[in-house]
Coordinates of C-alpha atoms in Angstrom, one line a residue:
M1 CA 59.0 86.0 -29.1
S2 CA 58.8 88.2 -26.2
S3 CA 57.3 86.5 -23.2
P4 CA 54.3 88.1 -21.2
H5 CA 54.8 88.7 -17.4
L6 CA 54.5 85.6 -15.3
P7 CA 50.6 85.5 -14.6
L8 CA 49.1 85.7 -11.2
S9 CA 45.8 84.1 -11.9
R10 CA 42.6 85.2 -11.0
R11 CA 42.3 82.6 -8.4
G12 CA 45.7 83.6 -7.1
F13 CA 44.4 87.0 -6.6
L14 CA 41.5 85.9 -4.8
L15 CA 43.5 83.6 -2.5
A16 CA 46.0 86.5 -1.8
S17 CA 43.1 88.5 -0.4
A18 CA 40.9 87.9 2.7
G19 CA 39.4 84.7 1.2
A20 CA 38.6 82.5 -1.9
G21 CA 35.4 84.3 -2.5
A22 CA 36.4 87.8 -1.6
A23 CA 36.8 90.7 -4.1
L24 CA 40.1 91.7 -5.3
G25 CA 41.9 94.0 -2.7
L26 CA 45.1 96.0 -2.4
A27 CA 46.4 93.0 -0.3
A28 CA 46.5 91.0 -3.6
L29 CA 48.9 93.6 -5.3
P30 CA 52.7 93.6 -4.9
A31 CA 53.9 95.8 -2.1
H32 CA 55.3 98.3 -4.5
A33 CA 52.0 98.7 -6.2
T34 CA 50.5 101.5 -4.4
G35 CA 52.8 103.9 -6.4
G36 CA 55.0 105.5 -3.8
P37 CA 56.0 109.1 -4.5
R38 CA 55.6 108.8 -8.1
P39 CA 52.4 106.9 -8.9
F40 CA 52.6 107.6 -12.6
G41 CA 55.9 106.5 -13.2
R42 CA 57.7 107.9 -16.2
Y43 CA 54.4 109.2 -17.8
G44 CA 54.2 112.7 -16.0
S45 CA 51.7 113.9 -13.5
P46 CA 48.8 116.4 -13.3
E47 CA 51.6 119.0 -12.7
H48 CA 53.6 117.8 -15.7
R49 CA 51.3 116.4 -18.3
L50 CA 52.6 114.3 -21.1
T51 CA 50.1 116.3 -23.5
P52 CA 47.2 118.6 -22.5
G53 CA 44.8 115.8 -23.3
T54 CA 46.3 113.3 -20.7
L55 CA 44.3 112.6 -17.7
Y56 CA 45.8 111.0 -14.4
V57 CA 43.8 108.5 -12.6
D58 CA 44.6 107.2 -9.0
P59 CA 42.4 105.6 -6.5
Y60 CA 44.5 107.4 -3.7
G61 CA 43.6 110.9 -4.9
R62 CA 47.0 111.8 -6.4
G63 CA 45.7 112.2 -9.9
D64 CA 42.9 114.3 -11.7
L65 CA 40.4 111.6 -10.9
T66 CA 40.0 108.5 -8.7
T67 CA 37.9 106.3 -11.0
V68 CA 38.5 105.2 -14.6
Q69 CA 34.9 105.8 -15.5
A70 CA 35.1 109.4 -14.2
A71 CA 38.2 109.9 -16.3
V72 CA 36.5 108.4 -19.4
S73 CA 33.6 110.6 -19.0
A74 CA 35.8 113.6 -18.6
A75 CA 37.9 112.6 -21.7
T76 CA 35.6 113.7 -24.3
G77 CA 36.4 113.6 -28.1
S78 CA 39.3 111.9 -29.7
G79 CA 43.0 111.2 -29.0
R80 CA 42.8 111.4 -25.1
T81 CA 45.2 109.5 -22.9
L82 CA 44.5 107.9 -19.6
V83 CA 47.4 107.3 -17.3
L84 CA 46.3 104.6 -14.4
A85 CA 48.3 104.6 -11.1
P86 CA 48.6 101.2 -9.6
G87 CA 45.7 100.1 -7.6
V88 CA 42.4 98.0 -7.9
Y89 CA 39.6 99.9 -9.6
R90 CA 36.4 98.1 -8.7
E91 CA 33.9 99.5 -11.2
T92 CA 32.4 99.0 -14.6
V93 CA 33.7 101.1 -17.5
A94 CA 32.1 102.1 -20.8
V95 CA 33.9 103.8 -23.7
D96 CA 31.3 104.7 -26.1
V97 CA 31.7 105.2 -30.0
T98 CA 32.3 108.9 -29.7
R99 CA 35.5 108.6 -27.8
T100 CA 38.0 107.5 -30.5
E101 CA 41.7 106.9 -30.6
A102 CA 41.9 106.7 -26.8
T103 CA 45.0 105.4 -25.1
W104 CA 45.1 103.8 -21.5
I105 CA 48.4 103.3 -19.8
G106 CA 49.2 101.3 -16.7
A107 CA 51.9 103.7 -15.3
S108 CA 54.0 100.9 -13.6
E109 CA 54.2 98.9 -16.9
N110 CA 53.3 95.8 -15.1
P111 CA 49.7 94.7 -15.7
R112 CA 49.5 93.0 -12.4
D113 CA 49.6 96.5 -10.6
V114 CA 46.5 98.1 -12.3
V115 CA 43.4 96.0 -12.2
I116 CA 39.8 96.9 -13.3
V117 CA 37.4 94.5 -11.9
Y118 CA 33.8 94.0 -11.2
D119 CA 31.6 90.8 -10.6
N120 CA 28.4 91.0 -12.6
A121 CA 27.4 87.8 -14.5
A122 CA 24.8 87.4 -17.3
G123 CA 22.3 86.1 -14.7
T124 CA 23.0 88.9 -12.2
P125 CA 19.7 90.7 -11.5
K126 CA 19.7 94.2 -12.4
P127 CA 18.4 97.1 -10.3
G128 CA 14.8 97.6 -11.5
G129 CA 14.2 94.3 -12.8
G130 CA 15.9 91.8 -15.5
T131 CA 19.3 90.6 -15.6
Y132 CA 22.4 92.0 -17.2
G133 CA 23.0 89.3 -20.0
T134 CA 26.4 88.5 -21.4
T135 CA 27.2 91.9 -22.8
G136 CA 25.9 93.7 -19.8
S137 CA 28.0 91.7 -17.6
A138 CA 31.3 93.2 -18.8
T139 CA 33.5 94.9 -16.4
A140 CA 34.8 97.1 -19.4
T141 CA 33.1 97.7 -22.7
V142 CA 35.1 99.5 -25.4
Q143 CA 33.3 100.7 -28.6
G144 CA 35.4 103.5 -29.8
D145 CA 37.5 103.0 -32.8
G146 CA 41.4 103.3 -32.3
F147 CA 41.6 102.2 -28.8
T148 CA 45.0 101.2 -27.2
A149 CA 45.6 99.7 -23.8
R150 CA 49.0 98.8 -22.3
W151 CA 49.8 97.1 -19.1
I152 CA 46.3 96.6 -17.7
T153 CA 44.4 93.8 -16.1
F154 CA 40.7 93.6 -17.1
A155 CA 38.9 91.1 -14.8
N156 CA 35.5 89.7 -13.7
D157 CA 35.7 88.1 -10.4
W158 CA 32.3 86.5 -10.4
L159 CA 32.3 83.0 -9.2
R160 CA 29.7 80.1 -9.8
A161 CA 30.4 78.6 -6.3
D162 CA 29.2 81.8 -4.7
H163 CA 25.9 81.9 -6.7
P164 CA 24.5 78.5 -7.1
D165 CA 21.1 80.1 -7.8
I166 CA 22.2 81.8 -11.1
T167 CA 22.1 79.9 -14.2
G168 CA 23.6 82.7 -16.6
T169 CA 27.1 82.2 -15.7
Q170 CA 28.8 84.1 -18.4
A171 CA 30.9 86.8 -16.7
V172 CA 32.8 89.0 -19.3
A173 CA 36.0 90.9 -18.2
L174 CA 36.3 92.9 -21.4
K175 CA 34.1 93.3 -24.4
V176 CA 35.8 95.2 -27.2
Q177 CA 33.9 96.3 -30.4
G178 CA 35.9 99.1 -31.9
D179 CA 38.0 98.9 -35.1
R180 CA 41.8 99.1 -34.6
S181 CA 41.8 98.1 -30.9
A182 CA 45.0 97.1 -29.7
F183 CA 46.1 95.5 -26.2
H184 CA 49.8 95.2 -25.5
H185 CA 50.9 93.3 -22.4
C186 CA 47.4 93.1 -21.0
R187 CA 45.6 90.4 -19.0
F188 CA 42.0 89.2 -19.2
L189 CA 40.9 87.2 -16.1
G190 CA 37.7 85.4 -15.7
H191 CA 35.9 82.2 -16.1
Q192 CA 33.1 81.9 -18.7
D193 CA 33.3 84.5 -21.6
T194 CA 36.4 86.3 -20.2
L195 CA 37.4 88.2 -23.5
Y196 CA 34.7 89.3 -25.8
A197 CA 36.4 90.3 -29.0
D198 CA 33.5 91.4 -31.3
S199 CA 32.1 94.3 -33.5
T200 CA 29.4 96.8 -33.2
A201 CA 27.4 95.6 -35.9
L202 CA 27.2 92.4 -38.2
G203 CA 28.4 94.2 -41.2
V204 CA 31.4 95.8 -39.3
F205 CA 34.6 93.9 -39.5
A206 CA 36.3 95.4 -36.5
R207 CA 40.2 94.7 -36.5
Q208 CA 41.7 94.0 -33.1
Y209 CA 45.3 93.0 -32.1
F210 CA 46.3 91.4 -28.8
A211 CA 50.3 91.3 -28.3
H212 CA 52.1 89.5 -25.4
C213 CA 48.6 89.1 -23.5
Y214 CA 47.3 86.7 -21.1
A215 CA 43.8 85.3 -21.1
E216 CA 42.3 82.7 -18.6
G217 CA 39.0 81.0 -18.3
D218 CA 37.0 77.8 -18.8
V219 CA 34.0 78.0 -21.2
D220 CA 34.4 80.0 -24.5
F221 CA 36.7 82.4 -22.7
V222 CA 37.9 84.0 -26.1
F223 CA 34.9 84.7 -28.2
G224 CA 33.1 86.9 -30.6
R225 CA 33.1 88.1 -34.4
A226 CA 35.9 90.4 -34.5
R227 CA 38.7 90.0 -36.9
A228 CA 41.4 89.5 -34.3
V229 CA 45.0 88.6 -34.1
Y230 CA 46.5 87.0 -31.0
E231 CA 50.1 87.2 -31.3
G232 CA 52.7 85.9 -28.6
C233 CA 49.8 85.4 -26.2
H234 CA 49.2 82.9 -23.4
F235 CA 45.8 81.3 -22.9
R236 CA 45.4 79.4 -19.7
T237 CA 42.5 76.9 -18.9
L238 CA 41.4 76.6 -15.4
D239 CA 40.7 73.6 -13.3
R240 CA 37.0 72.8 -12.4
T241 CA 35.7 70.9 -9.5
D242 CA 31.9 71.3 -10.4
L243 CA 32.1 68.7 -13.3
A244 CA 32.3 65.1 -13.1
A245 CA 34.0 64.6 -16.4
P246 CA 35.5 66.6 -19.3
P247 CA 35.4 68.6 -21.5
Y248 CA 35.6 71.3 -18.9
G249 CA 35.5 74.0 -21.5
F250 CA 36.7 75.5 -24.6
V251 CA 39.5 78.1 -25.3
L252 CA 38.1 79.9 -28.4
A253 CA 34.6 80.5 -29.9
P254 CA 34.8 82.6 -32.9
S255 CA 31.3 83.8 -34.5
T256 CA 32.8 85.3 -37.8
A257 CA 30.2 86.8 -40.0
G258 CA 30.0 84.8 -43.3
A259 CA 30.9 87.7 -45.3
N260 CA 34.1 88.4 -43.3
P261 CA 37.0 86.5 -45.0
Y262 CA 38.9 86.4 -41.7
G263 CA 38.1 85.6 -38.1
Y264 CA 40.5 84.6 -35.3
L265 CA 44.2 84.1 -35.9
V266 CA 46.4 82.8 -33.1
S267 CA 50.1 83.1 -33.9
R268 CA 53.3 82.2 -31.9
S269 CA 51.2 81.7 -28.8
R270 CA 50.8 78.9 -26.1
I271 CA 48.0 77.2 -24.1
S272 CA 48.6 75.9 -20.8
S273 CA 46.4 74.3 -18.3
A274 CA 45.7 74.0 -14.6
A275 CA 43.2 71.1 -15.4
P276 CA 43.9 67.5 -16.0
D277 CA 45.2 66.3 -19.4
A278 CA 42.8 66.5 -22.3
A279 CA 40.2 68.1 -20.3
Y280 CA 39.7 71.1 -22.8
K281 CA 38.8 71.6 -26.4
L282 CA 40.6 73.9 -28.4
A283 CA 37.6 75.6 -30.0
R284 CA 33.9 75.3 -30.9
P285 CA 32.1 77.5 -33.5
W286 CA 29.5 80.0 -32.1
V287 CA 26.8 80.6 -34.6
P288 CA 24.3 82.9 -32.6
S289 CA 20.5 82.9 -33.0
S290 CA 21.0 86.5 -34.2
D291 CA 23.2 85.5 -37.2
T292 CA 22.5 82.1 -38.3
T293 CA 24.6 82.8 -41.5
A294 CA 27.8 83.2 -39.4
R295 CA 30.7 80.9 -40.5
P296 CA 33.2 80.9 -37.5
S297 CA 36.8 81.3 -38.7
L298 CA 39.9 80.4 -36.7
V299 CA 43.5 79.6 -37.5
V300 CA 46.0 78.5 -34.8
R301 CA 49.5 78.5 -36.1
D302 CA 53.1 78.2 -34.9
S303 CA 52.0 77.6 -31.3
W304 CA 52.3 75.4 -28.4
L305 CA 49.4 73.5 -27.3
G306 CA 49.9 71.9 -23.8
P307 CA 48.4 68.6 -22.6
G308 CA 45.5 70.2 -21.4
I309 CA 44.0 70.3 -24.9
D310 CA 42.2 67.1 -26.2
A311 CA 44.5 66.2 -29.2
V312 CA 42.3 63.5 -30.5
A313 CA 39.3 65.6 -30.8
P314 CA 40.2 69.3 -30.2
Y315 CA 37.0 70.7 -31.8
T316 CA 33.5 70.1 -31.0
D317 CA 29.9 71.6 -31.9
M318 CA 28.2 74.3 -29.9
S319 CA 25.1 73.3 -31.8
A320 CA 24.3 70.2 -33.9
S321 CA 22.8 72.4 -36.4
F322 CA 26.3 74.0 -37.2
P323 CA 28.8 71.2 -37.2
W324 CA 32.5 72.5 -36.7
Q325 CA 33.5 70.5 -39.9
N326 CA 31.4 73.0 -41.9
Q327 CA 33.3 76.0 -40.4
R328 CA 36.6 77.7 -41.2
F329 CA 38.9 76.0 -38.7
A330 CA 42.5 75.2 -39.5
E331 CA 46.0 74.8 -37.9
Y332 CA 49.5 75.0 -39.1
R333 CA 52.9 74.0 -37.5
N334 CA 51.8 73.7 -34.0
L335 CA 53.8 72.0 -31.5
G336 CA 53.0 70.3 -28.0
P337 CA 51.2 67.3 -26.8
G338 CA 47.9 69.2 -27.4
A339 CA 49.0 69.6 -31.0
E340 CA 49.7 65.9 -31.8
I341 CA 47.8 64.8 -35.0
T342 CA 46.3 61.3 -34.0
V343 CA 43.1 61.5 -36.0
A344 CA 43.7 63.4 -39.2
E345 CA 40.2 64.2 -40.0
N346 CA 40.0 66.0 -36.6
R347 CA 42.9 68.3 -37.2
P348 CA 42.5 70.3 -40.5
Q349 CA 45.8 71.7 -41.6
L350 CA 46.7 74.7 -43.7
T351 CA 48.8 74.0 -46.7
D352 CA 52.1 75.8 -46.9
E353 CA 50.5 78.1 -49.8
Q354 CA 47.4 78.8 -47.6
A355 CA 49.5 79.6 -44.7
E356 CA 51.2 82.5 -46.6
S357 CA 47.8 84.4 -46.3
A358 CA 47.2 83.5 -42.6
T359 CA 49.2 86.3 -41.3
R360 CA 48.8 89.4 -39.3
E361 CA 49.4 91.6 -42.5
T362 CA 46.4 89.9 -44.4
Y363 CA 44.0 90.1 -41.4
L364 CA 44.8 93.7 -40.3
G365 CA 45.5 95.2 -43.8
D366 CA 46.9 98.8 -43.6
W367 CA 46.8 98.9 -39.8
T368 CA 50.2 97.9 -38.3
P369 CA 49.8 98.0 -34.4
W370 CA 52.7 95.6 -33.9
K371 CA 55.0 98.5 -34.9
E372 CA 53.8 100.3 -31.7
C373 CA 55.0 97.4 -29.4

């Protein structure tokens, strides 16, 4: 299994900048990350484009545009590529359904160098009244089918401690809804609801693939109703000082539609923690009020679960009306202290026969994004 780059956590970014509550700044980036004389690396330049449809983005003005959203707005239609020079892009970005088959490339091929970040939470007041809500809090929202990103960090650096008056603490780094959405060597940094792997509508079974990615957070930090495969990924649970006792949070919270045979598949991955042992649950089912027929689906297989996971009771309910035992949760051949089976009824396991269909090929069908790794 290929290993992701060693993660510099979101808190590490913050501590590297002016203060623990400061926004991400260039001081948080490695010294080489301003790009030097070739900010776009081996991916060409405005003078020597990879393709006529490639646009170059650089916050220092050496590309076609200086912000990601401006480049997205300029890249109309299908099949456009954005090459992002190293830097911190403090903005929100939206890719609508008309912008299909888009590709974003972090030019340095190190996701620490290219950071797209903002700091809205669900309870953040909106200009003109109201609040953003969970969906509106997203730093980046991707709805177009066929989207691919490589070597990019998506972050939401909103902090509870800085906003004690706000109760809507969901703060999404990325909401992705398109079918055939692939992320290779990307990072997703936040606290609550970091990575929202979803679809555009209840009856749309959007397929998504995350390869050698890193995601961190605390409450439900990988969640949604997509048919999503996480392969060779690293999930890290953050410590919390605002709670007197565990659970501190939950890694996964799928909301799979009842008609969708497949939800989340975590394969050949690992879960580590900055929190005390057994402080986190592996998952809880999300049955949203907008779809009470949802039957959340999750398989975690061939993965290493660290001591931060409560091995005795790794699953819990989000609502007593929808107990996790009635959902589609299972494990297979996991290792590590968080995978130890101490109470068998709390750790449903796939049989060998069932495991034969719990694969990326089954979940993703005729789409084979791993061949692009």
